CSV table of N, CA and C in Angstrom, one decimal:
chain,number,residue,atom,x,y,z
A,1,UNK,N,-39.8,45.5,16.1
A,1,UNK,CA,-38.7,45.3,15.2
A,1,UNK,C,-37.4,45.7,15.8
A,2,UNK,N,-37.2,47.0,16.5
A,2,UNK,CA,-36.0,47.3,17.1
A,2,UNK,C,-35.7,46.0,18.3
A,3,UNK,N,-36.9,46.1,19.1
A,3,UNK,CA,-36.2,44.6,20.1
A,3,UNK,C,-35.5,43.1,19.5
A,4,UNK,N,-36.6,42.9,18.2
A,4,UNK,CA,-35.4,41.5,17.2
A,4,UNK,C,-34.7,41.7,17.3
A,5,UNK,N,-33.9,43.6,16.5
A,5,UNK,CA,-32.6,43.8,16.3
A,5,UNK,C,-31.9,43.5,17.4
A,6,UNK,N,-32.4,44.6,18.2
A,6,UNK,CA,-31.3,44.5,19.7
A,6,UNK,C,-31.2,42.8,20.4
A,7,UNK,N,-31.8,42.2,19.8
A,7,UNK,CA,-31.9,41.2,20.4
A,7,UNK,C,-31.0,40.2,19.9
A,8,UNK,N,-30.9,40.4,18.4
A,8,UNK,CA,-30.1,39.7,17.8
A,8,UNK,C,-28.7,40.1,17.7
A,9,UNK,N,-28.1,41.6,18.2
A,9,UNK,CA,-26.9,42.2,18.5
A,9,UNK,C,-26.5,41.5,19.7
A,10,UNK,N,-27.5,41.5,20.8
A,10,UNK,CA,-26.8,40.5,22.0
A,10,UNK,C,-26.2,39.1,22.3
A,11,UNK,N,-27.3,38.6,21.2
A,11,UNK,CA,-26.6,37.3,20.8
A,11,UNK,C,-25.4,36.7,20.5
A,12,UNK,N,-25.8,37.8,18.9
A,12,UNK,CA,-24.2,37.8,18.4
A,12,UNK,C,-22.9,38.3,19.4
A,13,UNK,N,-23.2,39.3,19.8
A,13,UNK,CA,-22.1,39.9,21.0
A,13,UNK,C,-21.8,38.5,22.3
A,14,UNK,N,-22.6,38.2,22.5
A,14,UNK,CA,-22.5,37.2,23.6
A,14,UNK,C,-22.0,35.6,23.1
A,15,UNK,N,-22.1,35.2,22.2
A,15,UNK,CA,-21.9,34.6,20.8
A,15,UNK,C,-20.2,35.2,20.3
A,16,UNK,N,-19.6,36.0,20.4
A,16,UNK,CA,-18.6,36.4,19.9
A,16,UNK,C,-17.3,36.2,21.4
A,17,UNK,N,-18.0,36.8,22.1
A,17,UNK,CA,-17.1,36.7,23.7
A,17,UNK,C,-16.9,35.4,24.0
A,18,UNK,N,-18.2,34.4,24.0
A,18,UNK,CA,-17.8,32.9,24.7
A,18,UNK,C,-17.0,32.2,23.7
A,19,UNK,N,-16.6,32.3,22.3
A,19,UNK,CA,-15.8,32.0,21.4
A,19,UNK,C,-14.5,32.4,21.5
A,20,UNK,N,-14.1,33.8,21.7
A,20,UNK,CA,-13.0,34.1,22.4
A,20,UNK,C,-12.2,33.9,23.4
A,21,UNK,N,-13.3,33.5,24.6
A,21,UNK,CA,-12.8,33.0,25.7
A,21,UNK,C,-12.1,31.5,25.5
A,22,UNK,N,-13.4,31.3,25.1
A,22,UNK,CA,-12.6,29.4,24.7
A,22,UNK,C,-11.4,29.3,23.7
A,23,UNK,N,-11.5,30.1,22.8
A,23,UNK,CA,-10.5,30.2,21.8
A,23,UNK,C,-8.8,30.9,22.5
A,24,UNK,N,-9.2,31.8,23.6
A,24,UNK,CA,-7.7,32.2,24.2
A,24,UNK,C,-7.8,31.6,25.4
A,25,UNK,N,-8.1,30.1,25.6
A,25,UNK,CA,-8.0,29.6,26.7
A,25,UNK,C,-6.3,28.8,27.1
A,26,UNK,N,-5.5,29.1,27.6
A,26,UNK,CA,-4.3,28.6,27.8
A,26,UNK,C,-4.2,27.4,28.0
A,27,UNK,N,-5.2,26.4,28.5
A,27,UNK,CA,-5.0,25.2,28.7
A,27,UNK,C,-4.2,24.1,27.7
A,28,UNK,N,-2.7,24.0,27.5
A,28,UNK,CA,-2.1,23.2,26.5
A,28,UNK,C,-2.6,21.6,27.2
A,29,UNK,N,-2.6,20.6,25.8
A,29,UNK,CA,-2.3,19.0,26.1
A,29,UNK,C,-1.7,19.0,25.9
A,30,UNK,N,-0.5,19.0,25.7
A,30,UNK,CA,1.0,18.6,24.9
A,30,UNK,C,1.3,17.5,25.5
A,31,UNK,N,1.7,16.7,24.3
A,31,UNK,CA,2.0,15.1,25.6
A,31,UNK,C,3.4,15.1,25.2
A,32,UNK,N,4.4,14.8,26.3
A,32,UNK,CA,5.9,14.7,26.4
A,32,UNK,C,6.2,13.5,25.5
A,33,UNK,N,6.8,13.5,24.4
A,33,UNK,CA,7.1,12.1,23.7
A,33,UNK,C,8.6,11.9,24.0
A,34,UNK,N,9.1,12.7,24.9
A,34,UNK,CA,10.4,12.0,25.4
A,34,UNK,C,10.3,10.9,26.3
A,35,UNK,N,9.1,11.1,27.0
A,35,UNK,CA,9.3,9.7,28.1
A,35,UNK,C,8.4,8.7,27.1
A,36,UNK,N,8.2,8.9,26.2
A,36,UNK,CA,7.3,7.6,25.8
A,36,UNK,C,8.0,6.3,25.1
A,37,UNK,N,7.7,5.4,24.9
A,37,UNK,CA,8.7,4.4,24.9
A,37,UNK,C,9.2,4.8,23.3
A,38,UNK,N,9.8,4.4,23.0
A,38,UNK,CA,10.9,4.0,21.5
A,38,UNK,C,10.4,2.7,20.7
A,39,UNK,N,9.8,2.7,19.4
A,39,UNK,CA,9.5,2.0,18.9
A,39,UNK,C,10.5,1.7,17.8
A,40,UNK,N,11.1,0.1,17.5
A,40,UNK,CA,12.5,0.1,16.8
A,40,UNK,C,11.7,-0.4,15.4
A,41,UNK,N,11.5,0.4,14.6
A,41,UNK,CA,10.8,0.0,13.4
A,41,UNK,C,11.9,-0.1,12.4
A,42,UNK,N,12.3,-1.4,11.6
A,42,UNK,CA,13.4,-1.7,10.8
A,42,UNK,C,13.0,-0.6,9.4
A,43,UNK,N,14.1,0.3,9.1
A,43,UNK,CA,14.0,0.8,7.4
A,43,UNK,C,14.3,0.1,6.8
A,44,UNK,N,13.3,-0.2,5.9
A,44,UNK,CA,13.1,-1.2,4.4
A,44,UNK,C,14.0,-0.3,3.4
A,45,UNK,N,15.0,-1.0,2.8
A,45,UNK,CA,15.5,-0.6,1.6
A,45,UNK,C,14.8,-1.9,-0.3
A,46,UNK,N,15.2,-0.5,-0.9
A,46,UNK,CA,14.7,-1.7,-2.4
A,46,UNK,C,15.6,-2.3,-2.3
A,47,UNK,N,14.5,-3.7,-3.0
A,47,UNK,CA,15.4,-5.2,-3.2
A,47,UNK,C,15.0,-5.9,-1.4
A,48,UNK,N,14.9,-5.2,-0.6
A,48,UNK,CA,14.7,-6.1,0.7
A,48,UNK,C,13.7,-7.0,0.8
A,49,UNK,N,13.8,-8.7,1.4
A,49,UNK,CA,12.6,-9.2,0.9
A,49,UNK,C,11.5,-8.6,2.5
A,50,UNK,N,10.4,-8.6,2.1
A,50,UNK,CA,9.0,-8.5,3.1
A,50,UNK,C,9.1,-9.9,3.9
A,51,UNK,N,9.1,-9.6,5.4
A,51,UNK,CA,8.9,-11.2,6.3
A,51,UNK,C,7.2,-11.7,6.0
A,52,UNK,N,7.2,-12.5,5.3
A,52,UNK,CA,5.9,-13.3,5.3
A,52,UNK,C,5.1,-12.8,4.4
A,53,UNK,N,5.6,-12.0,3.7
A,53,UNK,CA,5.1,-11.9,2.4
A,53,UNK,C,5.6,-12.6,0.9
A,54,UNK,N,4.5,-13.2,0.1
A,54,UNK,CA,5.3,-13.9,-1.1
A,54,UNK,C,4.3,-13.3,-2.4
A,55,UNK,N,4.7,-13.7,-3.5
A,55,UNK,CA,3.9,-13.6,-4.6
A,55,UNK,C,4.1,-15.2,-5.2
A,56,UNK,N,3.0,-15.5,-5.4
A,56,UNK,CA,2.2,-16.9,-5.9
A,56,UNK,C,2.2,-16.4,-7.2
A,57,UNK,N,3.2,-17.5,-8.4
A,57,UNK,CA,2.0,-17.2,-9.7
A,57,UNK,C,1.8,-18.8,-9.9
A,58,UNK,N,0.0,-18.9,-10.5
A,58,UNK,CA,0.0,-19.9,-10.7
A,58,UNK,C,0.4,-20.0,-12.9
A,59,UNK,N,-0.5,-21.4,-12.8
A,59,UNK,CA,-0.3,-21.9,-14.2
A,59,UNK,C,-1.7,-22.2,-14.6
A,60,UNK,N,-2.5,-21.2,-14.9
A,60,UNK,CA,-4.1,-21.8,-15.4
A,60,UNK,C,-4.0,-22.2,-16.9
A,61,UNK,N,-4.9,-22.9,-17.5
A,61,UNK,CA,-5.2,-23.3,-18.1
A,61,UNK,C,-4.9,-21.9,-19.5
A,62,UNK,N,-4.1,-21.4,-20.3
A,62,UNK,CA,-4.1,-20.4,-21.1
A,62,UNK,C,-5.5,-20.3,-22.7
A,63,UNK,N,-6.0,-21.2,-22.5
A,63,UNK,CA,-7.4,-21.5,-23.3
A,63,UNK,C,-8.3,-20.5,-22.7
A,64,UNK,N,-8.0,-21.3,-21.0
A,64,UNK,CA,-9.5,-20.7,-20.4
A,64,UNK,C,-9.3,-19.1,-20.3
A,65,UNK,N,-8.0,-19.1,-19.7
A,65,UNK,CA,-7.5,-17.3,-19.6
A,65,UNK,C,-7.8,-16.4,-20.8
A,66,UNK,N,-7.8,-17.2,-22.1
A,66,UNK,CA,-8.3,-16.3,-23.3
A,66,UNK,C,-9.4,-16.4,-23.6
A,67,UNK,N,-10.3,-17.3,-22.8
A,67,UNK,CA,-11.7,-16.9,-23.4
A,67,UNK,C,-12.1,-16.4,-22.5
A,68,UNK,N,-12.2,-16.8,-21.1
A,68,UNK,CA,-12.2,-16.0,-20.2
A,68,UNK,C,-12.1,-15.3,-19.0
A,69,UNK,N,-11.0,-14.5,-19.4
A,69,UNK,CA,-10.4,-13.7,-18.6
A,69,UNK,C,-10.4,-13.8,-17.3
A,70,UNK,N,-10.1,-12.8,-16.6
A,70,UNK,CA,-10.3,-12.4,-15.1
A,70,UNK,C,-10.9,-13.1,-14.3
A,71,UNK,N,-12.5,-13.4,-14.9
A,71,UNK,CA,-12.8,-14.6,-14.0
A,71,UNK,C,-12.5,-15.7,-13.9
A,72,UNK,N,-11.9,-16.0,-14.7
A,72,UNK,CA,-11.3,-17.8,-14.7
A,72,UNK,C,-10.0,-17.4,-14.0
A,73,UNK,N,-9.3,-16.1,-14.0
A,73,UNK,CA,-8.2,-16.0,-12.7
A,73,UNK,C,-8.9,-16.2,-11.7
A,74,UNK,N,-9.7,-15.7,-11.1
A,74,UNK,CA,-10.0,-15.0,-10.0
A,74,UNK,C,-10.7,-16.7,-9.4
A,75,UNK,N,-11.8,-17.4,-10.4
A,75,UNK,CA,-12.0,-18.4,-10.0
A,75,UNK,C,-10.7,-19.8,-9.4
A,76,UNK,N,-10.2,-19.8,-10.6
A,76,UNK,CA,-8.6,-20.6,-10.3
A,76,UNK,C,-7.9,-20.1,-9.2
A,77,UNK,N,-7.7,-19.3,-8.8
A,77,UNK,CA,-7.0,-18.3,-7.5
A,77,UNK,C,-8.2,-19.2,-6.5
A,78,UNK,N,-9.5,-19.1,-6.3
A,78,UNK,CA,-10.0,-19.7,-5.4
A,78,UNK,C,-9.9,-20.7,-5.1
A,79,UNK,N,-9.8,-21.6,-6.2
A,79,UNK,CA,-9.8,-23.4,-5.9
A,79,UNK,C,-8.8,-23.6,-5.7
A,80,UNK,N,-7.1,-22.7,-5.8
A,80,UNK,CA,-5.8,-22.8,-5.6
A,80,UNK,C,-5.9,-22.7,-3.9
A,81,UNK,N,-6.3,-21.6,-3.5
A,81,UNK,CA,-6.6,-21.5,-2.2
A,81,UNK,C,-7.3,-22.1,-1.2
A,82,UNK,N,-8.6,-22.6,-2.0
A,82,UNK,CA,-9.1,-23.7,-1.2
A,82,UNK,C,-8.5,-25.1,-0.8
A,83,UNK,N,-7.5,-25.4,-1.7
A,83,UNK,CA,-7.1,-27.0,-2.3
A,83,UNK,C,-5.9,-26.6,-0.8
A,84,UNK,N,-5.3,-25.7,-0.9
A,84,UNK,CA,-4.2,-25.5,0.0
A,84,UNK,C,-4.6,-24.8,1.6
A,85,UNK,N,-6.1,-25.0,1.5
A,85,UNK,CA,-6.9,-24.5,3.1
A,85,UNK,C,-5.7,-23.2,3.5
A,86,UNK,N,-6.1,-21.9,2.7
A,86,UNK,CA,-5.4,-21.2,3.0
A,86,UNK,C,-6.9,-19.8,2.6
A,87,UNK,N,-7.2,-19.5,3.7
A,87,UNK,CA,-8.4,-18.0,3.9
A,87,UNK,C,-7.9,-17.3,3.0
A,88,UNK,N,-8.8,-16.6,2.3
A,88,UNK,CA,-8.9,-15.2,0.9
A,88,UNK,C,-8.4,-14.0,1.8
A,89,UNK,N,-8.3,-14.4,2.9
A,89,UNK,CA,-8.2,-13.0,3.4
A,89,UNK,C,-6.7,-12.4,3.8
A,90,UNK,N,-6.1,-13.5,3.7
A,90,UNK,CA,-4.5,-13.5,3.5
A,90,UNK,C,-4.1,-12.4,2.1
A,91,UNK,N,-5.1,-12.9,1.2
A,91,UNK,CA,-4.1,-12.3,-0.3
A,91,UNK,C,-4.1,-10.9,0.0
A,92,UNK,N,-3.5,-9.8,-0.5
A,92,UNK,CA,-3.1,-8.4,-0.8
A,92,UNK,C,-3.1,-7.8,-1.8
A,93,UNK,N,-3.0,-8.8,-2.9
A,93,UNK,CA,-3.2,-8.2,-4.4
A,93,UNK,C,-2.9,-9.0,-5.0
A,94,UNK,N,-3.7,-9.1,-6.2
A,94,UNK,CA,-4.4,-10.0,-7.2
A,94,UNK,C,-3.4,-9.4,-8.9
A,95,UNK,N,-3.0,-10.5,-9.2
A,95,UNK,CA,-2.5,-10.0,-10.8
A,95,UNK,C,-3.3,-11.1,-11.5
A,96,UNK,N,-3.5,-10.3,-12.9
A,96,UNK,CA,-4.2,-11.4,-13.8
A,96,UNK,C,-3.8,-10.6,-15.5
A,97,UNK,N,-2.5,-10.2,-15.6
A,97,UNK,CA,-2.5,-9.4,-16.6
A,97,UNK,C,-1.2,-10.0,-17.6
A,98,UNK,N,-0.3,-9.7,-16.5
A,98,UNK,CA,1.0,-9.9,-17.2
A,98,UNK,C,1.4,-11.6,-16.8
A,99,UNK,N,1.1,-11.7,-15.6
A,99,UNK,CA,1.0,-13.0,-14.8
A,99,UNK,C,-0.4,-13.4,-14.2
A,100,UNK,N,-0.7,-14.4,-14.0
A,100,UNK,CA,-1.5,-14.8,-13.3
A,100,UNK,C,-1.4,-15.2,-11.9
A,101,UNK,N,-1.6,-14.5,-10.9
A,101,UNK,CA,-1.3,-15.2,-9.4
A,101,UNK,C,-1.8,-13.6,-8.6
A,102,UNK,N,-1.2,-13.9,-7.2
A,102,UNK,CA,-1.2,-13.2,-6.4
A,102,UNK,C,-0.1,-13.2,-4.9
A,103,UNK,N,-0.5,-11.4,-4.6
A,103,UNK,CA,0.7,-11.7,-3.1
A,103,UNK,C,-0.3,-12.1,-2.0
A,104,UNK,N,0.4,-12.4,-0.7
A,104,UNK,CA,-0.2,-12.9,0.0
A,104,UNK,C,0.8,-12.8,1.7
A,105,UNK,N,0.4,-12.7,2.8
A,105,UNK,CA,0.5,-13.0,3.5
A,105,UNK,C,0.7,-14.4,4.5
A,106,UNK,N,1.3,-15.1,4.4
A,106,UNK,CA,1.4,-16.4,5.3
A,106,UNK,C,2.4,-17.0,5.9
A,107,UNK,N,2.0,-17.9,6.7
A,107,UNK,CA,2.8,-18.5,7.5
A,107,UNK,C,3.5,-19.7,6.9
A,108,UNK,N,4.3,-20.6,7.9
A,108,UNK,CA,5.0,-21.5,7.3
A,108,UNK,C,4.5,-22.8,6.7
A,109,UNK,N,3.6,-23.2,7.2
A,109,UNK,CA,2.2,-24.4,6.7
A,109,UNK,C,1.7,-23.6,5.6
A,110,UNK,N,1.2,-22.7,5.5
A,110,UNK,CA,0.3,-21.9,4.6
A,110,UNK,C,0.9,-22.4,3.0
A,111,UNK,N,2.4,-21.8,3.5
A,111,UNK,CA,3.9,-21.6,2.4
A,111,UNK,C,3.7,-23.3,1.8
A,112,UNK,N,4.1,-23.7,3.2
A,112,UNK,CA,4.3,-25.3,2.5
A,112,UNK,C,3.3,-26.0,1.6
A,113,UNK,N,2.4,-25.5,1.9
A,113,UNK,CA,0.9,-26.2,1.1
A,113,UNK,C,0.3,-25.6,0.0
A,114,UNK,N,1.0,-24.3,-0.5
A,114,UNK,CA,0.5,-24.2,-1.8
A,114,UNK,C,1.9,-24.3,-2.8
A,115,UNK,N,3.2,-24.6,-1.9
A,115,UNK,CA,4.6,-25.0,-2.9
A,115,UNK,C,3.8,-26.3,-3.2
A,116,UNK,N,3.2,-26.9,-2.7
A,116,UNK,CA,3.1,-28.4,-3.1
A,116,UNK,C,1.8,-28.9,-3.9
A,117,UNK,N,1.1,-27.7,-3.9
A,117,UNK,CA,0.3,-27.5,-5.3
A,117,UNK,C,0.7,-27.2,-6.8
A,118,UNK,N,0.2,-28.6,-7.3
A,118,UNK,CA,0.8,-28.3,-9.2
A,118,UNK,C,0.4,-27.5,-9.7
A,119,UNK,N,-0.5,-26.8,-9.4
A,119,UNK,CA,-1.4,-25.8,-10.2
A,119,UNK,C,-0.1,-24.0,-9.9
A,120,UNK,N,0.5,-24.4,-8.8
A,120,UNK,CA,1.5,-22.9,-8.4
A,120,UNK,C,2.6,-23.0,-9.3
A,121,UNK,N,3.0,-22.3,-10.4
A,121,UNK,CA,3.9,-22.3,-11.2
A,121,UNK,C,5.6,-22.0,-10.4
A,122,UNK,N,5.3,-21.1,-9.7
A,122,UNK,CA,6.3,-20.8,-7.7
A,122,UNK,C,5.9,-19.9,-7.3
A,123,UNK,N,7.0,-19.4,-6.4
A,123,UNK,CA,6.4,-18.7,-5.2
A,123,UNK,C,7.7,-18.2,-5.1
A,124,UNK,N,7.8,-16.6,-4.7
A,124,UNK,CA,8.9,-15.8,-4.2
A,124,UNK,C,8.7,-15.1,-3.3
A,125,UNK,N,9.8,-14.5,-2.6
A,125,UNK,CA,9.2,-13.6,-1.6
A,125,UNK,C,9.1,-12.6,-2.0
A,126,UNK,N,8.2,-11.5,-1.7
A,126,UNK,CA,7.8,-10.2,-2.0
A,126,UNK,C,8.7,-9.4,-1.1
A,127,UNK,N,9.4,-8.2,-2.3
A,127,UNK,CA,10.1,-7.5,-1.7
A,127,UNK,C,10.0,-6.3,-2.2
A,128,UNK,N,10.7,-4.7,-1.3
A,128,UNK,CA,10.6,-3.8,-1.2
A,128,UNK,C,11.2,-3.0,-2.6
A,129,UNK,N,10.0,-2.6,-3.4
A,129,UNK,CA,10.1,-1.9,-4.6
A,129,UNK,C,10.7,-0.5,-4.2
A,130,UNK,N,11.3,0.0,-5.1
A,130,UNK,CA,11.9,1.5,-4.8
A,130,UNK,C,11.8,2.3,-6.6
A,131,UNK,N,11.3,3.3,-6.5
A,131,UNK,CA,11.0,3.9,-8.1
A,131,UNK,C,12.4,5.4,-8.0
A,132,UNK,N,13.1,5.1,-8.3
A,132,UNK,CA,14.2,6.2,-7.9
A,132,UNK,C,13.7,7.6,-9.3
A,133,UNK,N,13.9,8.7,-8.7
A,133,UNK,CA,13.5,9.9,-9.3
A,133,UNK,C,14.1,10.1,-10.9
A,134,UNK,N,13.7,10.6,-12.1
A,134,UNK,CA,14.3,10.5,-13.1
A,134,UNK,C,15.5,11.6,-12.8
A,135,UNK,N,16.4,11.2,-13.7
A,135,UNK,CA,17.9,11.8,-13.8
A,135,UNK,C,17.9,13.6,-13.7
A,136,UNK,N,18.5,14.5,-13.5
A,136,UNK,CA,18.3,15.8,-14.0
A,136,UNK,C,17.4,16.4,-13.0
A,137,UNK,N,16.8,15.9,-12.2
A,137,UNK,CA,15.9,16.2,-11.1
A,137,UNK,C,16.0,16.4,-9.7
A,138,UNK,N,15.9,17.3,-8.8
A,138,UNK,CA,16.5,17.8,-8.2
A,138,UNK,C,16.8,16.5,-6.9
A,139,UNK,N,15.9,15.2,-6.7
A,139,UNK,CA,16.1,14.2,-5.9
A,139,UNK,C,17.1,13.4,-6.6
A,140,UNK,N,17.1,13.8,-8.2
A,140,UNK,CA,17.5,12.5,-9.4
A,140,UNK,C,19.3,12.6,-9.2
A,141,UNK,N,19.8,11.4,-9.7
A,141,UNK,CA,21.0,11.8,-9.8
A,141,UNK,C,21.3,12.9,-11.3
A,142,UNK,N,22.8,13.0,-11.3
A,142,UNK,CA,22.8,13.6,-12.9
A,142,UNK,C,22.9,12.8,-13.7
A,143,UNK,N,22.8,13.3,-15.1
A,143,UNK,CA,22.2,12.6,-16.4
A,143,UNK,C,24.0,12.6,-16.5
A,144,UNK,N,24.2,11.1,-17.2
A,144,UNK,CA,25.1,11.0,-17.6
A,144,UNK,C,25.1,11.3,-18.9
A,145,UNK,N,26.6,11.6,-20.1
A,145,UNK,CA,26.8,11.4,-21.3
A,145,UNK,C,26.4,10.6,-22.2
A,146,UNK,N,26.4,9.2,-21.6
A,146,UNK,CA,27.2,7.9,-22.5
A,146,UNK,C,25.7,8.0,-23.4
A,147,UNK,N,25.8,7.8,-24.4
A,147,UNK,CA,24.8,7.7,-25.8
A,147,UNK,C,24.2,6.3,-25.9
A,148,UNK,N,25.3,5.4,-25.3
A,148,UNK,CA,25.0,3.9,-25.5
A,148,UNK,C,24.6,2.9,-24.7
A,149,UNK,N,23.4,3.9,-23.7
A,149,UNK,CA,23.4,3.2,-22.3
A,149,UNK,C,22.2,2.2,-22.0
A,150,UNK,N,21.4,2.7,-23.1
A,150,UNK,CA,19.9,2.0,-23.2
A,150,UNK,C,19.1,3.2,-22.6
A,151,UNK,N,18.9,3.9,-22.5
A,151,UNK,CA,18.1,4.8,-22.4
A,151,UNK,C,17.1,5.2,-23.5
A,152,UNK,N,16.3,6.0,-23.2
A,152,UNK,CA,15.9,7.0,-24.4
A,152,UNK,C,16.5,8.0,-24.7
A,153,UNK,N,17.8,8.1,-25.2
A,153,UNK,CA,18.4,8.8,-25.3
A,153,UNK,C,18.9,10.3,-24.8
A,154,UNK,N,17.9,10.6,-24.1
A,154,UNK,CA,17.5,11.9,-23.3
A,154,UNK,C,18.7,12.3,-22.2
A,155,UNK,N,19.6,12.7,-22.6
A,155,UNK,CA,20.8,12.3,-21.2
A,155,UNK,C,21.2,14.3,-20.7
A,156,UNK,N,20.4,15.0,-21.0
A,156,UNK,CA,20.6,15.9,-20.1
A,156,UNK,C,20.0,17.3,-21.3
């Protein structure tokens, strides 16, 4: 019974040291990101359009959209895409609520070939949304006065 114990103090002890050692080991990686090259990444402001991105809405049939739903988007979105030999794997996001269509990714053939489908109600480019902080808040601007601004009335 005493040799378990002592046996299992050595462990731990020996077990405690090589953890330490490793753990106050001075060896830094630090990699120098001064010499590494400069990557010139454009800042997107709201309202900016996205290069090669668009939102498609089409014009389905509003019968079938009410009886039924989603999948008669989601089917119509397919056959719109196939008709215009344009891969599912382009799209980015799917609306079927307010509008029916979707954004997408493509090139200039891609573009030309579903503007020239009747079934596409149009096409815009997709651009850089921005949700600005409510008023009174420490990113927000300040609340103005005016009563008559269209607000919810809430002005400070």
């Amino acid at each position: 019974m005493f040799r378990k114990l002592l046996k299992s103090k050595i462990y731990l002890s020996v077990f405690l040291i090589a953890g330490l050692m490793i753990g106050c080991n001075e060896m830094n990686s630090v990699t120098d990101v001064t010499d590494a090259e400069e990557i010139d990444v454009p800042e997107l402001q709201p309202g900016d359009i996205i290069d090669g991105s668009y939102i498609i809405v089409l014009k389905p049939d509003p019968d079938e959209v009410e009886s039924q739903g989603k999948t008669y988007v989601e089917h119509f979105r397919g056959m719109v895409l196939a008709e215009a030999n344009v891969p599912t794997d382009v799209v980015t996001n799917s609306y079927d609520t307010a509008l029916q269509g979707f954004s997408a990714q493509l090139d200039e053939a891609q573009l030309n070939r579903l503007r020239a489908n009747e079934r596409v109600a149009y096409i815009e480019p997709d651009r850089v949304v921005g949700l600005a902080p409510p008023c009174g808040t420490p990113r927000g601007g300040p609340c103005d006065d005016d009563d008559d601004d269209g607000d919810d009335g809430d002005d400070g």
